[in-house]
C-alpha cells in the first residue's frame, strides 16, 4: 500500500479542494503501486483519476516502448515483437494441476507486496512444457492480460546468430530491455537457445548461448515475468531447469476438457447437437486444443458456405476428415 506520507498528502489536498495537489499526490501513489508491481491496482487508480484517457495513455506507453526495442546490429531486425493481448482466463481450458499452478502464479503477483514484506518474491521465471497446441502461449497471454502487462515475444530468428559472440550480445540486449520495464516476455521454443551442451551436433556458438542464458537468468533482477516454452523438454540443458521458479506441464485435453472447449467455442453457434454430448466430444479424442479449434472453425465455414442454418455432425465429420488427411 501507499506510504502514510502520501496518503496524508492525498487527503489533505482533497479536503482543501486543491485539484493540482490532489492530482500530484494521486500520481505519486499510482507510481509507487506500479513500482511494487501492483499493475492491476495502478491501472484501476489511473482509470479513476483520468477516466478513459488512462487507456490511451497506457496504450501509448506500450507502443512507444516496444517501438524502441533492441535491434540485431547486423540486419537491423527487432529482437522483440509486441503481441496483442486479447484472450482472457475464460479462454484457457487446462488440467486442474496446470490451472492451479497458473492461479497460484497470478495470486503471487497480485499480492506481491505481502510476499516482499516477508522477504520473498513472486515467481518470475516460468517454464511451460508440453505438446504443441496445448495452451502454453495462450497461458502467457492470459497472464499478461490478468496483470495488465504488455506481452512481448523474443524473436529467435533475430537473436540467434552464427557469428562468434553475437547470440550472447543479442541476449544481453533483450535482458537489458526487459530489466528496464515490466513486461511479460515469451521465449517460445526455448530449447532452440538452451539445448543440452553435451549434444555433439550443435556448433560452438549455440553452446556459448546456453552459458549466456544461464548467466543472465541468474543475474536477472527486473520486474518482468519471463516465460519459456518448449515442446521438447528432454532437449533442454540440465542446468537450465533449476533457473526457473516454476515449471508447469501442459497436457493433451481429456474428454471432460474437450467438452468444455466445445461448449466454449460453439457458444452462439446454432447447431443440432449438444456440445457436451459424449459421442461428439469423442470425435476429438487425442487432438490438441489448437487442432480442435481449427476443426471447429473449418466446420463452421462448411456450414456457412453450404447455406445451412444449423451446424451439423456431418460438418464436423468433413472437417475432421480434412484434418486427418492434413496430418497423414
CSV table of C-alpha atoms in Angstrom, one decimal:
chain,number,residue,atom,x,y,z
A,1,UNK,CA,0.0,0.0,0.0
A,2,UNK,CA,1.0,3.7,-0.4
A,3,UNK,CA,3.1,5.2,2.4
A,4,UNK,CA,1.4,7.2,5.2
A,5,UNK,CA,3.0,10.4,4.0
A,6,UNK,CA,1.4,10.0,0.6
A,7,UNK,CA,-2.0,9.2,1.9
A,8,UNK,CA,-1.9,12.2,4.3
A,9,UNK,CA,-1.0,14.5,1.4
A,10,UNK,CA,-3.7,13.0,-0.7
A,11,UNK,CA,-6.5,13.5,1.9
A,12,UNK,CA,-5.2,17.0,2.8
A,13,UNK,CA,-5.3,18.2,-0.7
A,14,UNK,CA,-8.7,16.7,-1.3
A,15,UNK,CA,-10.2,18.4,1.8
A,16,UNK,CA,-8.7,21.7,0.7
A,17,UNK,CA,-10.1,21.3,-2.8
A,18,UNK,CA,-6.6,21.8,-4.3
A,19,UNK,CA,-7.1,19.8,-7.5
A,20,UNK,CA,-3.5,20.2,-8.7
A,21,UNK,CA,-2.1,19.0,-5.4
A,22,UNK,CA,-4.6,16.2,-5.3
A,23,UNK,CA,-3.6,15.0,-8.8
A,24,UNK,CA,0.1,15.2,-8.0
A,25,UNK,CA,-0.5,13.2,-4.8
A,26,UNK,CA,-2.6,10.6,-6.6
A,27,UNK,CA,0.0,10.2,-9.3
A,28,UNK,CA,2.7,9.6,-6.7
A,29,UNK,CA,0.5,6.9,-5.2
A,30,UNK,CA,0.0,5.3,-8.6
A,31,UNK,CA,3.7,5.5,-9.3
A,32,UNK,CA,4.5,3.7,-6.1
A,33,UNK,CA,2.0,1.0,-6.6
A,34,UNK,CA,3.3,0.3,-10.2
A,35,UNK,CA,6.9,0.2,-8.8
A,36,UNK,CA,5.7,-2.5,-6.4
A,37,UNK,CA,4.4,-4.4,-9.4
A,38,UNK,CA,0.7,-3.8,-8.5
A,39,UNK,CA,-0.3,-3.2,-12.1
A,40,UNK,CA,-3.9,-4.0,-11.7
A,41,UNK,CA,-4.3,-1.6,-8.8
A,42,UNK,CA,-2.3,1.1,-10.6
A,43,UNK,CA,-4.4,0.8,-13.7
A,44,UNK,CA,-7.6,1.0,-11.6
A,45,UNK,CA,-6.4,4.1,-9.9
A,46,UNK,CA,-5.4,5.7,-13.2
A,47,UNK,CA,-8.9,5.0,-14.6
A,48,UNK,CA,-10.4,6.7,-11.5
A,49,UNK,CA,-8.1,9.7,-11.8
A,50,UNK,CA,-8.1,10.2,-15.6
A,51,UNK,CA,-11.2,8.4,-16.8
A,52,UNK,CA,-11.0,6.8,-20.2
A,53,UNK,CA,-7.9,8.8,-21.0
A,54,UNK,CA,-5.8,6.4,-18.9
A,55,UNK,CA,-6.3,3.7,-21.5
A,56,UNK,CA,-4.9,5.9,-24.2
A,57,UNK,CA,-2.0,6.9,-22.0
A,58,UNK,CA,-1.2,3.2,-21.2
A,59,UNK,CA,-1.6,2.2,-24.8
A,60,UNK,CA,0.7,4.9,-26.0
A,61,UNK,CA,3.3,3.9,-23.4
A,62,UNK,CA,3.3,0.3,-24.6
A,63,UNK,CA,3.6,1.2,-28.2
A,64,UNK,CA,6.3,3.7,-27.8
A,65,UNK,CA,8.3,1.3,-25.5
A,66,UNK,CA,8.1,-1.6,-27.9
A,67,UNK,CA,9.0,0.6,-30.9
A,68,UNK,CA,12.3,1.3,-29.2
A,69,UNK,CA,13.0,-2.4,-28.6
A,70,UNK,CA,16.6,-3.6,-29.2
A,71,UNK,CA,17.8,-4.5,-32.7
A,72,UNK,CA,20.1,-7.0,-34.3
A,73,UNK,CA,23.0,-4.8,-35.3
A,74,UNK,CA,23.8,-7.0,-38.4
A,75,UNK,CA,20.4,-6.9,-40.1
A,76,UNK,CA,18.5,-4.2,-38.2
A,77,UNK,CA,15.7,-6.6,-37.3
A,78,UNK,CA,14.0,-6.2,-33.9
A,79,UNK,CA,14.8,-8.7,-31.2
A,80,UNK,CA,11.4,-8.4,-29.6
A,81,UNK,CA,7.9,-8.2,-31.0
A,82,UNK,CA,4.8,-7.0,-29.2
A,83,UNK,CA,1.9,-9.4,-29.2
A,84,UNK,CA,-1.7,-8.2,-28.9
A,85,UNK,CA,-3.3,-9.3,-25.6
A,86,UNK,CA,-7.0,-10.1,-26.3
A,87,UNK,CA,-7.7,-13.5,-24.7
A,88,UNK,CA,-8.7,-13.9,-21.0
A,89,UNK,CA,-8.6,-16.7,-18.5
A,90,UNK,CA,-12.1,-17.9,-19.6
A,91,UNK,CA,-10.5,-18.8,-22.9
A,92,UNK,CA,-8.0,-21.2,-21.2
A,93,UNK,CA,-9.0,-24.7,-20.6
A,94,UNK,CA,-6.4,-26.8,-18.8
A,95,UNK,CA,-6.0,-29.7,-16.4
A,96,UNK,CA,-6.7,-29.0,-12.7
A,97,UNK,CA,-3.0,-29.2,-12.0
A,98,UNK,CA,-1.9,-26.7,-14.6
A,99,UNK,CA,-4.8,-24.4,-13.8
A,100,UNK,CA,-3.9,-24.4,-10.1
A,101,UNK,CA,-0.3,-23.6,-10.9
A,102,UNK,CA,-1.3,-20.6,-13.1
A,103,UNK,CA,-3.7,-19.4,-10.4
A,104,UNK,CA,-1.0,-19.5,-7.8
A,105,UNK,CA,1.4,-17.6,-10.0
A,106,UNK,CA,-1.2,-14.8,-10.6
A,107,UNK,CA,-2.0,-14.6,-6.8
A,108,UNK,CA,1.7,-14.3,-6.1
A,109,UNK,CA,1.9,-11.3,-8.4
A,110,UNK,CA,-1.3,-9.6,-7.4
A,111,UNK,CA,-0.2,-9.9,-3.7
A,112,UNK,CA,3.4,-9.4,-4.3
A,113,UNK,CA,3.6,-6.7,-1.6
A,114,UNK,CA,2.7,-9.3,1.0
A,115,UNK,CA,5.4,-11.7,-0.1
A,116,UNK,CA,8.0,-9.0,-0.2
A,117,UNK,CA,7.2,-8.0,3.3
A,118,UNK,CA,8.4,-11.5,4.3
A,119,UNK,CA,11.5,-11.2,2.1
A,120,UNK,CA,10.0,-13.4,-0.7
A,121,UNK,CA,9.5,-12.7,-4.4
A,122,UNK,CA,6.7,-13.7,-6.8
A,123,UNK,CA,7.6,-16.4,-9.3
A,124,UNK,CA,9.1,-14.6,-12.2
A,125,UNK,CA,10.9,-17.2,-14.3
A,126,UNK,CA,8.5,-19.8,-15.6
A,127,UNK,CA,8.9,-22.8,-17.8
A,128,UNK,CA,5.9,-24.2,-19.7
A,129,UNK,CA,6.4,-27.7,-21.1
A,130,UNK,CA,4.1,-29.9,-23.2
A,131,UNK,CA,2.9,-30.9,-26.6
A,132,UNK,CA,2.3,-28.2,-29.3
A,133,UNK,CA,-1.1,-26.6,-29.3
A,134,UNK,CA,-2.0,-27.3,-25.7
A,135,UNK,CA,-2.2,-23.7,-24.4
A,136,UNK,CA,1.4,-22.7,-23.4
A,137,UNK,CA,1.4,-19.5,-25.5
A,138,UNK,CA,-2.2,-18.8,-24.6
A,139,UNK,CA,-1.4,-19.1,-20.9
A,140,UNK,CA,1.4,-16.4,-21.4
A,141,UNK,CA,-1.2,-14.1,-23.0
A,142,UNK,CA,-3.7,-14.8,-20.1
A,143,UNK,CA,-1.0,-13.9,-17.5
A,144,UNK,CA,-0.3,-10.6,-19.4
A,145,UNK,CA,-4.0,-9.8,-19.6
A,146,UNK,CA,-4.6,-10.6,-15.9
A,147,UNK,CA,-1.7,-8.5,-14.8
A,148,UNK,CA,-2.3,-5.7,-17.3
A,149,UNK,CA,1.2,-6.0,-18.7
A,150,UNK,CA,2.4,-5.9,-22.3
A,151,UNK,CA,3.3,-9.2,-23.9
A,152,UNK,CA,6.5,-9.3,-26.0
A,153,UNK,CA,7.9,-12.3,-27.9
A,154,UNK,CA,11.6,-12.9,-28.3
A,155,UNK,CA,12.3,-13.3,-32.0
A,156,UNK,CA,14.7,-16.2,-32.1
A,157,UNK,CA,15.3,-15.7,-35.8
A,158,UNK,CA,16.9,-12.4,-34.9
A,159,UNK,CA,18.5,-13.4,-31.6
A,160,UNK,CA,20.4,-16.5,-32.8
A,161,UNK,CA,23.4,-15.7,-34.9
A,162,UNK,CA,26.2,-17.8,-36.5
A,163,UNK,CA,28.7,-15.1,-35.8
A,164,UNK,CA,31.0,-15.5,-32.8
A,165,UNK,CA,29.5,-13.9,-29.7
A,166,UNK,CA,26.6,-12.3,-31.5
A,167,UNK,CA,23.9,-14.5,-29.9
A,168,UNK,CA,25.1,-13.7,-26.4
A,169,UNK,CA,25.2,-10.0,-27.4
A,170,UNK,CA,21.7,-10.1,-28.6
A,171,UNK,CA,20.5,-11.9,-25.5
A,172,UNK,CA,22.2,-9.2,-23.4
A,173,UNK,CA,20.2,-6.5,-25.2
A,174,UNK,CA,17.0,-8.5,-24.6
A,175,UNK,CA,17.7,-8.8,-20.9
A,176,UNK,CA,18.7,-5.2,-20.5
A,177,UNK,CA,15.4,-4.2,-22.2
A,178,UNK,CA,13.1,-6.3,-20.0
A,179,UNK,CA,15.1,-5.3,-16.9
A,180,UNK,CA,14.2,-1.6,-17.6
A,181,UNK,CA,10.4,-2.0,-17.9
A,182,UNK,CA,7.9,-4.6,-16.7
A,183,UNK,CA,6.6,-6.9,-19.4
A,184,UNK,CA,5.6,-10.5,-19.9
A,185,UNK,CA,8.4,-11.8,-22.1
A,186,UNK,CA,7.9,-15.0,-24.0
A,187,UNK,CA,10.8,-17.2,-25.1
A,188,UNK,CA,8.9,-19.5,-27.4
A,189,UNK,CA,10.7,-22.8,-28.4
A,190,UNK,CA,13.3,-22.2,-25.6
A,191,UNK,CA,15.1,-25.4,-26.5
A,192,UNK,CA,16.5,-23.7,-29.6
A,193,UNK,CA,18.5,-21.5,-27.2
A,194,UNK,CA,19.3,-23.9,-24.5
A,195,UNK,CA,19.9,-27.4,-26.0
A,196,UNK,CA,22.0,-29.8,-23.9
A,197,UNK,CA,25.6,-28.8,-24.2
A,198,UNK,CA,26.6,-32.5,-24.5
A,199,UNK,CA,25.0,-32.7,-27.9
A,200,UNK,CA,27.9,-33.0,-30.3
A,201,UNK,CA,25.7,-32.0,-33.3
A,202,UNK,CA,25.5,-28.4,-32.2
A,203,UNK,CA,28.2,-25.9,-33.1
A,204,UNK,CA,30.1,-23.8,-30.6
A,205,UNK,CA,28.0,-20.6,-30.9
A,206,UNK,CA,24.9,-22.3,-29.6
A,207,UNK,CA,26.8,-23.8,-26.7
A,208,UNK,CA,28.0,-20.4,-25.8
A,209,UNK,CA,24.4,-19.1,-26.0
A,210,UNK,CA,23.4,-21.7,-23.3
A,211,UNK,CA,26.1,-20.3,-21.0
A,212,UNK,CA,24.9,-16.8,-21.7
A,213,UNK,CA,21.3,-17.6,-20.9
A,214,UNK,CA,22.2,-19.3,-17.6
A,215,UNK,CA,24.3,-16.3,-16.5
A,216,UNK,CA,21.7,-13.8,-17.5
A,217,UNK,CA,18.9,-15.7,-15.8
A,218,UNK,CA,21.0,-15.9,-12.6
A,219,UNK,CA,21.7,-12.2,-12.6
A,220,UNK,CA,18.2,-11.0,-13.6
A,221,UNK,CA,16.6,-8.7,-11.0
A,222,UNK,CA,13.9,-6.9,-13.0
A,223,UNK,CA,10.1,-6.8,-12.6
A,224,UNK,CA,9.3,-8.6,-15.9
A,225,UNK,CA,7.9,-12.1,-16.0
A,226,UNK,CA,10.0,-14.5,-18.1
A,227,UNK,CA,8.1,-17.3,-19.7
A,228,UNK,CA,9.9,-20.0,-21.6
A,229,UNK,CA,8.0,-22.7,-23.6
A,230,UNK,CA,9.2,-25.9,-25.1
A,231,UNK,CA,7.7,-28.9,-26.8
A,232,UNK,CA,10.8,-30.9,-26.2
A,233,UNK,CA,11.8,-30.6,-22.6
A,234,UNK,CA,14.2,-33.6,-23.0
A,235,UNK,CA,16.4,-31.4,-25.2
A,236,UNK,CA,17.0,-28.7,-22.5
A,237,UNK,CA,20.4,-28.5,-20.9
A,238,UNK,CA,20.2,-30.0,-17.4
A,239,UNK,CA,21.5,-26.8,-15.8
A,240,UNK,CA,18.6,-24.8,-17.2
A,241,UNK,CA,15.9,-26.4,-15.0
A,242,UNK,CA,17.0,-25.0,-11.7
A,243,UNK,CA,17.0,-21.5,-13.1
A,244,UNK,CA,13.1,-21.5,-13.2
A,245,UNK,CA,10.9,-20.6,-10.2
A,246,UNK,CA,8.1,-22.7,-11.5
A,247,UNK,CA,7.6,-25.5,-14.1
A,248,UNK,CA,4.1,-26.0,-15.5
A,249,UNK,CA,3.2,-29.1,-17.6
A,250,UNK,CA,0.6,-28.7,-20.2
A,251,UNK,CA,-1.2,-31.9,-21.4
A,252,UNK,CA,-3.4,-33.0,-24.3
A,253,UNK,CA,-7.1,-32.4,-23.3
A,254,UNK,CA,-9.1,-35.2,-21.7
A,255,UNK,CA,-12.7,-35.9,-22.6
A,256,UNK,CA,-14.0,-33.5,-20.0
A,257,UNK,CA,-11.8,-30.7,-21.1
A,258,UNK,CA,-12.8,-31.4,-24.8
A,259,UNK,CA,-16.4,-31.0,-23.7
A,260,UNK,CA,-15.6,-27.6,-22.1
A,261,UNK,CA,-13.7,-26.5,-25.1
A,262,UNK,CA,-16.5,-27.4,-27.5
A,263,UNK,CA,-19.1,-25.6,-25.3
A,264,UNK,CA,-16.9,-22.5,-25.2
A,265,UNK,CA,-16.0,-22.4,-28.9
A,266,UNK,CA,-19.5,-23.3,-30.1
A,267,UNK,CA,-21.4,-20.8,-27.9
A,268,UNK,CA,-23.5,-18.6,-30.1
A,269,UNK,CA,-23.4,-21.2,-33.0
A,270,UNK,CA,-26.8,-22.7,-33.9
A,271,UNK,CA,-26.4,-26.5,-34.0
A,272,UNK,CA,-28.5,-29.7,-33.9
A,273,UNK,CA,-26.3,-31.4,-31.3
A,274,UNK,CA,-25.2,-30.8,-27.7
A,275,UNK,CA,-21.6,-29.6,-27.4
A,276,UNK,CA,-21.1,-31.8,-24.3
A,277,UNK,CA,-22.5,-35.0,-25.9
A,278,UNK,CA,-20.1,-37.9,-25.4
A,279,UNK,CA,-20.4,-39.0,-29.0
A,280,UNK,CA,-19.5,-35.6,-30.2
A,281,UNK,CA,-16.6,-35.0,-27.8
A,282,UNK,CA,-15.2,-38.5,-28.5
A,283,UNK,CA,-14.6,-37.5,-32.1
A,284,UNK,CA,-11.8,-35.2,-30.9
A,285,UNK,CA,-10.1,-37.6,-28.6
A,286,UNK,CA,-6.3,-37.4,-28.9
A,287,UNK,CA,-6.3,-34.0,-30.5
A,288,UNK,CA,-4.7,-30.8,-29.1
A,289,UNK,CA,-6.6,-27.7,-28.2
A,290,UNK,CA,-5.3,-25.9,-31.3
A,291,UNK,CA,-6.3,-28.9,-33.5
A,292,UNK,CA,-9.8,-28.9,-32.1
A,293,UNK,CA,-10.2,-25.2,-32.6
A,294,UNK,CA,-9.0,-25.5,-36.2
A,295,UNK,CA,-11.5,-28.3,-36.9
A,296,UNK,CA,-14.4,-26.2,-35.4
A,297,UNK,CA,-13.5,-23.2,-37.5
A,298,UNK,CA,-13.4,-25.3,-40.6
A,299,UNK,CA,-16.8,-27.0,-39.8
A,300,UNK,CA,-18.4,-23.6,-39.2
A,301,UNK,CA,-17.1,-22.4,-42.6
A,302,UNK,CA,-18.6,-25.6,-44.2
A,303,UNK,CA,-22.0,-24.7,-42.6
A,304,UNK,CA,-21.9,-21.1,-43.8
A,305,UNK,CA,-20.8,-21.9,-47.4
A,306,UNK,CA,-23.4,-24.6,-47.7
A,307,UNK,CA,-26.1,-22.1,-46.6
A,308,UNK,CA,-27.1,-24.2,-43.7
A,309,UNK,CA,-28.9,-22.7,-40.7
A,310,UNK,CA,-27.5,-25.2,-38.2
A,311,UNK,CA,-24.1,-26.7,-37.6
A,312,UNK,CA,-24.5,-30.5,-38.0
A,313,UNK,CA,-22.4,-33.5,-37.2
A,314,UNK,CA,-21.7,-34.0,-40.9
A,315,UNK,CA,-19.9,-30.7,-40.9
A,316,UNK,CA,-17.7,-31.9,-38.1
A,317,UNK,CA,-17.1,-35.1,-39.9
A,318,UNK,CA,-16.0,-33.3,-43.1
A,319,UNK,CA,-13.7,-31.0,-41.2
A,320,UNK,CA,-12.2,-33.9,-39.2
A,321,UNK,CA,-11.5,-35.9,-42.4
A,322,UNK,CA,-9.6,-32.9,-43.8
A,323,UNK,CA,-7.6,-32.7,-40.5
A,324,UNK,CA,-6.6,-36.3,-40.6
A,325,UNK,CA,-5.6,-36.0,-44.3
A,326,UNK,CA,-3.5,-33.0,-43.4
A,327,UNK,CA,-1.6,-34.9,-40.7
A,328,UNK,CA,-1.2,-38.1,-42.6
